Short mmCIF file of C-alpha atoms and ligand atoms in Angstrom, two decimals:
data_model
loop_
_atom_site.label_atom_id
_atom_site.label_comp_id
_atom_site.label_asym_id
_atom_site.label_seq_id
_atom_site.Cartn_x
_atom_site.Cartn_y
_atom_site.Cartn_z
CA UNK A 1 -15.16 10.95 -22.98
CA UNK A 2 -11.82 11.82 -24.60
CA UNK A 3 -10.32 9.34 -27.10
CA UNK A 4 -7.46 8.51 -24.75
CA UNK A 5 -9.87 7.72 -21.89
CA UNK A 6 -12.12 5.71 -24.21
CA UNK A 7 -9.23 3.55 -25.44
CA UNK A 8 -8.05 2.97 -21.86
CA UNK A 9 -11.56 1.91 -20.86
CA UNK A 10 -11.75 -0.46 -23.85
CA UNK A 11 -8.38 -1.99 -22.99
CA UNK A 12 -9.50 -2.55 -19.40
CA UNK A 13 -12.75 -4.18 -20.54
CA UNK A 14 -10.92 -6.42 -23.00
CA UNK A 15 -8.44 -7.45 -20.34
CA UNK A 16 -11.00 -8.15 -17.66
CA UNK A 17 -13.34 -10.13 -19.94
CA UNK A 18 -10.47 -12.24 -21.30
CA UNK A 19 -9.30 -12.90 -17.80
CA UNK A 20 -12.82 -13.98 -16.84
CA UNK A 21 -13.44 -16.27 -19.77
CA UNK A 22 -10.04 -17.87 -20.14
CA UNK A 23 -8.23 -17.79 -16.83
CA UNK A 24 -10.67 -18.85 -14.17
CA UNK A 25 -10.99 -22.61 -14.75
CA UNK A 26 -11.63 -24.70 -11.59
CA UNK A 27 -8.11 -26.18 -11.66
CA UNK A 28 -6.67 -22.66 -11.78
CA UNK A 29 -7.77 -22.09 -8.20
CA UNK A 30 -5.84 -25.19 -7.09
CA UNK A 31 -2.54 -23.60 -8.14
CA UNK A 32 -0.44 -22.73 -5.09
CA UNK A 33 0.61 -19.20 -4.16
CA UNK A 34 4.40 -18.93 -3.78
CA UNK A 35 5.23 -18.51 -0.06
CA UNK A 36 7.53 -15.58 -0.83
CA UNK A 37 4.54 -13.58 -2.07
CA UNK A 38 3.18 -10.59 -0.15
CA UNK A 39 -0.41 -10.07 -1.25
CA UNK A 40 -2.39 -9.26 1.89
CA UNK A 41 -1.37 -7.80 5.24
CA UNK A 42 -3.49 -10.57 6.77
CA UNK A 43 -1.06 -13.19 5.40
CA UNK A 44 1.72 -12.17 7.79
CA UNK A 45 1.88 -13.53 11.32
CA UNK A 46 3.17 -11.12 13.96
CA UNK A 47 6.45 -13.09 13.97
CA UNK A 48 6.68 -12.68 10.20
CA UNK A 49 6.09 -8.92 10.46
CA UNK A 50 8.86 -8.77 13.08
CA UNK A 51 11.23 -10.69 10.78
CA UNK A 52 10.47 -8.38 7.84
CA UNK A 53 11.09 -5.23 9.88
CA UNK A 54 14.26 -6.68 11.41
CA UNK A 55 15.43 -7.58 7.92
CA UNK A 56 14.70 -3.99 6.79
CA UNK A 57 16.93 -2.72 9.64
CA UNK A 58 19.77 -5.08 8.68
CA UNK A 59 19.58 -4.34 4.96
CA UNK A 60 19.39 -0.58 5.48
CA UNK A 61 22.60 -0.58 7.54
CA UNK A 62 24.51 -3.08 5.42
CA UNK A 63 27.52 -2.11 3.34
CA UNK A 64 26.09 -1.38 -0.15
CA UNK A 65 28.71 -3.49 -1.98
CA UNK A 66 28.03 -6.49 0.24
CA UNK A 67 24.27 -5.95 -0.08
CA UNK A 68 24.53 -5.95 -3.88
CA UNK A 69 25.69 -9.57 -3.76
CA UNK A 70 22.49 -10.82 -2.11
CA UNK A 71 20.42 -10.93 -5.28
CA UNK A 72 23.16 -10.31 -7.89
CA UNK A 73 21.73 -10.81 -11.39
CA UNK A 74 18.41 -12.13 -10.14
CA UNK A 75 15.54 -10.82 -12.26
CA UNK A 76 12.69 -8.78 -10.83
CA UNK A 77 9.85 -7.44 -13.01
CA UNK A 78 7.75 -4.44 -12.05
CA UNK A 79 4.35 -4.69 -13.71
CA UNK A 80 2.40 -1.46 -13.26
CA UNK A 81 -1.14 -1.08 -14.62
CA UNK A 82 -1.66 2.12 -12.63
CA UNK A 83 0.47 5.20 -12.06
CA UNK A 84 2.77 5.32 -9.06
CA UNK A 85 5.66 7.43 -7.85
CA UNK A 86 6.57 6.21 -4.36
CA UNK A 87 5.84 2.49 -4.60
CA UNK A 88 7.34 1.93 -8.04
CA UNK A 89 10.48 3.95 -7.38
CA UNK A 90 11.13 2.44 -3.96
CA UNK A 91 10.57 -1.16 -5.10
CA UNK A 92 12.91 -0.56 -8.03
CA UNK A 93 15.58 1.07 -5.86
CA UNK A 94 15.15 -1.73 -3.31
CA UNK A 95 15.63 -4.52 -5.87
CA UNK A 96 18.62 -2.72 -7.41
CA UNK A 97 20.20 -2.13 -3.98
CA UNK A 98 20.17 -5.91 -3.54
CA UNK A 99 21.91 -6.36 -6.90
CA UNK A 100 18.89 -7.57 -8.88
CA UNK A 101 18.23 -6.66 -12.49
CA UNK A 102 14.88 -4.92 -12.84
CA UNK A 103 12.57 -4.27 -15.72
CA UNK A 104 9.49 -2.08 -15.72
CA UNK A 105 6.40 -3.00 -17.74
CA UNK A 106 3.68 -0.38 -17.70
CA UNK A 107 0.26 -0.76 -19.29
CA UNK A 108 0.60 2.18 -21.66
CA UNK A 109 3.87 1.14 -23.29
CA UNK A 110 3.50 -2.63 -23.58
CA UNK A 111 1.36 -5.27 -25.28
CA UNK A 112 -1.17 -4.83 -22.45
CA UNK A 113 -2.36 -1.89 -24.58
CA UNK A 114 -3.18 -4.37 -27.36
CA UNK A 115 -5.33 -6.43 -25.01
CA UNK A 116 -2.85 -8.97 -23.62
CA UNK A 117 -4.26 -10.42 -20.40
CA UNK A 118 -2.59 -10.29 -17.01
CA UNK A 119 -2.14 -14.06 -17.12
CA UNK A 120 -0.35 -13.97 -20.49
CA UNK A 121 1.74 -10.98 -19.46
CA UNK A 122 2.84 -12.88 -16.34
CA UNK A 123 3.67 -16.03 -18.31
CA UNK A 124 5.66 -13.91 -20.77
CA UNK A 125 7.64 -12.22 -17.99
CA UNK A 126 8.41 -15.62 -16.46
CA UNK A 127 9.60 -16.95 -19.84
CA UNK A 128 11.90 -13.92 -20.02
CA UNK A 129 13.48 -14.98 -16.75
CA UNK A 130 11.59 -12.95 -14.17
CA UNK A 131 11.85 -14.64 -10.77
CA UNK A 132 9.59 -12.24 -8.89
CA UNK A 133 6.86 -9.86 -10.08
CA UNK A 134 5.84 -6.66 -8.33
CA UNK A 135 2.31 -5.84 -9.44
CA UNK A 136 0.13 -2.74 -9.22
CA UNK A 137 -3.32 -3.20 -10.69
CA UNK A 138 -6.66 -1.36 -10.67
CA UNK A 139 -8.33 -4.76 -10.12
CA UNK A 140 -8.78 -6.08 -6.59
CA UNK A 141 -7.45 -9.64 -6.38
CA UNK A 142 -5.23 -9.37 -9.48
CA UNK A 143 -2.07 -10.41 -7.52
CA UNK A 144 -3.70 -13.76 -6.68
CA UNK A 145 -4.40 -14.39 -10.35
CA UNK A 146 -0.82 -13.53 -11.31
CA UNK A 147 0.64 -15.66 -8.51
CA UNK A 148 -1.44 -18.68 -9.53
CA UNK A 149 -0.76 -18.20 -13.24
CA UNK A 150 3.02 -17.94 -12.88
CA UNK A 151 3.95 -19.79 -9.67
CA UNK A 152 6.31 -16.85 -8.99
CA UNK A 153 6.46 -14.80 -5.80
CA UNK A 154 4.19 -11.81 -6.36
CA UNK A 155 4.53 -8.63 -4.33
CA UNK A 156 1.33 -6.62 -4.23
CA UNK A 157 2.12 -2.96 -4.94
CA UNK A 158 -1.57 -2.04 -4.59
CA UNK A 159 -4.59 -3.82 -6.10
CA UNK A 160 -7.70 -1.77 -6.74
CA UNK A 161 -9.50 -0.91 -3.53
CA UNK A 162 -8.28 -4.09 -1.83
CA UNK A 163 -4.80 -3.92 -0.32
CA UNK A 164 -1.39 -2.29 -0.21
CA UNK A 165 0.53 -4.49 2.24
CA UNK A 166 4.00 -3.02 1.70
CA UNK A 167 2.56 0.42 2.51
CA UNK A 168 1.12 -0.91 5.78
CA UNK A 169 4.52 -2.38 6.69
CA UNK A 170 6.36 0.88 6.00
CA UNK A 171 3.66 2.77 7.92
CA UNK A 172 4.25 0.41 10.83
CA UNK A 173 8.01 1.03 10.67
CA UNK A 174 7.31 4.79 10.73
CA UNK A 175 4.95 4.43 13.71
CA UNK A 176 7.50 2.35 15.66
CA UNK A 177 10.21 4.93 14.96
CA UNK A 178 7.94 7.74 16.19
CA UNK A 179 7.13 5.79 19.36
CA UNK A 180 10.83 4.88 19.74
CA UNK A 181 10.11 1.15 19.72
CA UNK A 182 12.39 -1.50 18.26
CA UNK A 183 11.19 -3.94 15.60
CA UNK A 184 12.93 -6.79 17.41
CA UNK A 185 10.48 -6.42 20.31
CA UNK A 186 7.36 -6.50 18.15
CA UNK A 187 4.52 -8.56 19.62
CA UNK A 188 0.73 -8.67 19.89
CA UNK A 189 1.03 -6.13 22.74
CA UNK A 190 3.48 -3.62 21.25
CA UNK A 191 0.86 -1.07 20.20
CA UNK A 192 -1.48 -1.60 23.14
CA UNK A 193 -2.79 1.83 24.23
CA UNK A 194 -1.92 3.40 20.87
CA UNK A 195 -4.78 4.89 18.81
CA UNK A 196 -4.30 5.35 15.09
CA UNK A 197 -6.90 7.52 13.35
CA UNK A 198 -7.21 7.04 9.61
CA UNK A 199 -9.19 9.94 8.14
CA UNK A 200 -10.59 10.49 4.68
CA UNK A 201 -11.60 8.32 1.75
CA UNK A 202 -11.66 4.97 3.56
CA UNK A 203 -14.10 3.46 1.05
CA UNK A 204 -11.59 3.53 -1.81
CA UNK A 205 -8.44 3.11 0.23
CA UNK A 206 -6.34 -0.05 0.00
CA UNK A 207 -3.94 1.61 2.45
CA UNK A 208 -6.70 1.86 5.07
CA UNK A 209 -7.62 -1.80 4.53
CA UNK A 210 -4.08 -3.12 4.90
CA UNK A 211 -3.43 -0.97 7.98
CA UNK A 212 -6.73 -2.12 9.52
CA UNK A 213 -5.67 -5.72 8.98
CA UNK A 214 -2.20 -5.20 10.43
CA UNK A 215 -2.22 -2.66 13.27
CA UNK A 216 -4.93 -4.14 15.54
CA UNK A 217 -3.06 -7.47 15.59
CA UNK A 218 -0.21 -5.59 17.27
CA UNK A 219 -2.58 -4.15 19.87
CA UNK A 220 -3.45 -0.79 18.27
CA UNK A 221 -6.91 0.70 18.20
CA UNK A 222 -7.74 1.87 14.67
CA UNK A 223 -10.30 4.67 14.35
CA UNK A 224 -11.77 5.33 10.92
CA UNK A 225 -12.98 8.89 10.42
CA UNK A 226 -14.84 10.50 7.53
CA UNK A 227 -18.27 11.29 6.09
CA UNK A 228 -20.68 8.44 5.38
CA UNK A 229 -20.15 8.80 1.60
CA UNK A 230 -16.49 7.84 2.04
CA UNK A 231 -16.86 5.70 5.13
CA UNK A 232 -19.88 3.39 5.16
CA UNK A 233 -20.87 1.78 8.46
CA UNK A 234 -19.79 -1.61 7.06
CA UNK A 235 -16.14 -0.46 7.22
CA UNK A 236 -16.16 -1.27 10.91
CA UNK A 237 -15.67 -4.94 10.03
CA UNK A 238 -12.43 -4.33 8.14
CA UNK A 239 -10.12 -5.14 11.00
CA UNK A 240 -10.34 -6.50 14.53
CA UNK A 241 -10.79 -3.60 16.96
CA UNK A 242 -11.62 -1.05 14.27
CA UNK A 243 -14.18 1.65 15.17
CA UNK A 244 -15.83 4.57 13.37
CA UNK A 245 -15.80 8.15 14.69
CA UNK A 246 -17.49 10.75 12.48
CA UNK A 247 -16.18 13.74 14.44
CA UNK A 248 -12.56 14.36 13.45
CA UNK A 249 -11.71 16.46 16.48
CA UNK A 250 -12.95 13.76 18.88
CA UNK A 251 -10.81 11.22 17.02
CA UNK A 252 -7.78 13.53 17.08
CA UNK A 253 -7.95 13.97 20.84
CA UNK A 254 -7.36 10.27 21.50
CA UNK A 255 -4.76 9.66 18.75
CA UNK A 256 -1.01 9.31 18.88
CA UNK A 257 -0.95 8.65 15.13
CA UNK A 258 -3.11 10.42 12.52
CA UNK A 259 -3.09 9.12 8.97
CA UNK A 260 -4.72 11.39 6.39
CA UNK A 261 -5.97 10.00 3.08
CA UNK A 262 -6.53 11.65 -0.28
CA UNK A 263 -10.01 11.64 -1.84
CA UNK A 264 -9.53 9.23 -4.76
CA UNK A 265 -11.26 11.22 -7.50
CA UNK A 266 -10.39 8.47 -10.03
CA UNK A 267 -12.54 5.96 -8.13
CA UNK A 268 -15.49 8.18 -7.08
CA UNK A 269 -17.60 7.06 -10.10
CA UNK A 270 -20.34 9.69 -9.85
CA UNK A 271 -20.28 10.03 -6.06
CA UNK A 272 -21.00 13.69 -5.23
CA UNK A 273 -19.20 15.35 -2.35
CA UNK A 274 -19.44 18.90 -1.03
CA UNK A 275 -15.70 19.60 -0.94
CA UNK A 276 -16.01 22.84 1.07
CA UNK A 277 -17.98 20.97 3.72
CA UNK A 278 -15.43 18.12 3.60
CA UNK A 279 -12.55 20.55 4.21
CA UNK A 280 -14.46 22.22 7.00
CA UNK A 281 -15.04 18.95 8.86
CA UNK A 282 -12.07 16.74 7.97
CA UNK A 283 -9.08 18.79 6.84
CA UNK A 284 -5.88 18.44 8.88
CA UNK A 285 -4.98 22.12 9.24
CA UNK A 286 -2.59 23.84 11.60
CA UNK A 287 -5.22 25.25 13.94
CA UNK A 288 -7.07 21.94 14.32
CA UNK A 289 -3.94 19.84 14.87
CA UNK A 290 -2.51 22.34 17.37
CA UNK A 291 -5.79 22.36 19.31
CA UNK A 292 -6.62 18.63 19.32
CA UNK A 293 -3.49 16.57 18.53
CA UNK A 294 -0.42 18.68 19.27
CA UNK A 295 1.84 15.69 19.94
CA UNK A 296 0.56 13.21 17.34
CA UNK A 297 2.55 12.08 14.31
CA UNK A 298 0.84 13.01 11.04
CA UNK A 299 1.14 10.39 8.31
CA UNK A 300 -0.10 10.32 4.72
CA UNK A 301 0.64 7.56 2.18
CA UNK A 302 0.64 10.12 -0.65
CA UNK A 303 0.05 11.57 -3.05
CA UNK A 304 -1.12 14.48 -0.91
CA UNK A 305 -3.54 17.09 -2.22
CA UNK A 306 -2.45 20.26 -0.45
CA UNK A 307 -5.33 22.43 0.66
CA UNK A 308 -7.79 19.53 0.50
CA UNK A 309 -7.28 16.81 3.15
CA UNK A 310 -4.15 18.47 4.57
CA UNK A 311 -2.64 21.95 4.53
CA UNK A 312 0.99 22.72 3.73
CA UNK A 313 1.43 23.96 7.29
CA UNK A 314 0.74 20.43 8.57
CA UNK A 315 2.29 18.43 5.72
CA UNK A 316 5.57 20.34 6.04
CA UNK A 317 5.33 20.97 9.78
CA UNK A 318 7.24 19.47 12.71
CA UNK A 319 4.65 16.75 13.39
CA UNK A 320 4.70 15.45 9.82
CA UNK A 321 6.13 11.95 9.33
CA UNK A 322 5.32 11.90 5.61
CA UNK A 323 8.95 12.10 4.46
CA UNK A 324 9.86 9.35 6.95
CA UNK A 325 7.17 7.12 5.41
CA UNK A 326 8.60 7.63 1.94
CA UNK A 327 12.12 6.99 3.23
CA UNK A 328 11.01 3.76 4.91
CA UNK A 329 9.69 2.47 1.58
CA UNK A 330 13.13 1.36 0.39
CA UNK A 331 14.29 -0.69 3.42
CA UNK A 332 10.89 -2.34 3.89
CA UNK A 333 10.68 -3.21 0.21
CA UNK A 334 14.28 -4.48 0.24
CA UNK A 335 13.16 -6.86 2.97
CA UNK A 336 10.15 -8.00 0.92
CA UNK A 337 12.16 -8.55 -2.25
CA UNK A 338 14.89 -10.39 -0.31
CA UNK A 339 12.23 -12.54 1.38
CA UNK A 340 10.63 -13.33 -2.01
CA UNK A 341 13.96 -14.48 -3.48
CA UNK A 342 15.49 -15.85 -0.30
CA UNK A 343 18.18 -13.18 -0.29
CA UNK A 344 18.44 -13.14 3.50
CA UNK A 345 18.61 -9.95 5.53
CA UNK A 346 18.51 -11.30 9.05
N1 LIG B 401 1.60 5.42 -1.39
C1 LIG B 401 1.53 5.12 -2.70
O1 LIG B 401 1.08 4.02 -3.07
O2 LIG B 401 1.98 6.08 -3.55
P1 LIG B 401 2.20 5.90 -5.11
O3 LIG B 401 0.82 5.76 -5.73
O4 LIG B 401 2.93 7.11 -5.58
O5 LIG B 401 2.98 4.63 -5.31
#
């Protein structure tokens, strides 16, 4: 193990053990979660999802100077313990577009490196005036800890293998746009008759989990597809109406929406995969998509690994909605930040 990796591992161990010993007293679990938080896709009622997406529409169209007044000089902290391009940038642009001041704290350039716990980092950010924290963490459940420790609204920007609710919301906005449906009409029946196949590394995917918790409640059928190493049978219980299909081409034939996932090499922890066999069975390539899903929208939360789960021909092709997903990150996250700080948007 290289020195850099070893010191990162040590920092993680220090953090997690401190958190365990010091933070989890019985009274800690009585602390309320701020209602402006967005930690799990399961927390949102269908009406709430509709309000968030309507708010995203309003904020996206609003005059930028007027929009800047909504959260003028409010303080939003971005606390990132894991790397990110799309989520971090879009949350930051979203908060700034609403007029908020933002600050980024990342694990490799802060006192987290010296072993400061998540709880103490959160308390410190609050003392510095942060009114909302956007958190990405390699630890599942970390947003709950931060929300209880600070009392602030916490927006989950991805926690371990657990959830990525803002991604599921922007995926939903992308799906509605593709199907030419309006957010204002969103109900439990909106996606009835729509099949969404999510293919790839389901086991390690917080995106798959959040989508499986959200989309079936709007009527969609969610099909998980992948080899047993990346998709255990137990995944079927992740969301209401979720099913497993091991044969990608069978899944493609019934899908209006196909979401490809990257193999998360950083979380495989010794799991061996035959990558040539994986590509042969599960890659979204031009020939396969043309033959089995010629009218489906192809989504991917990113980062994409070209030539592995998806080819350039598909990622850059006419069916790709990947750029639309990235674009939708800013309006959806504006709505979440505005909701957290009661900045309106409806
Ligand atoms: N979709 C997503 O979470 O991408 P980033 O890791 O770049 O934020």
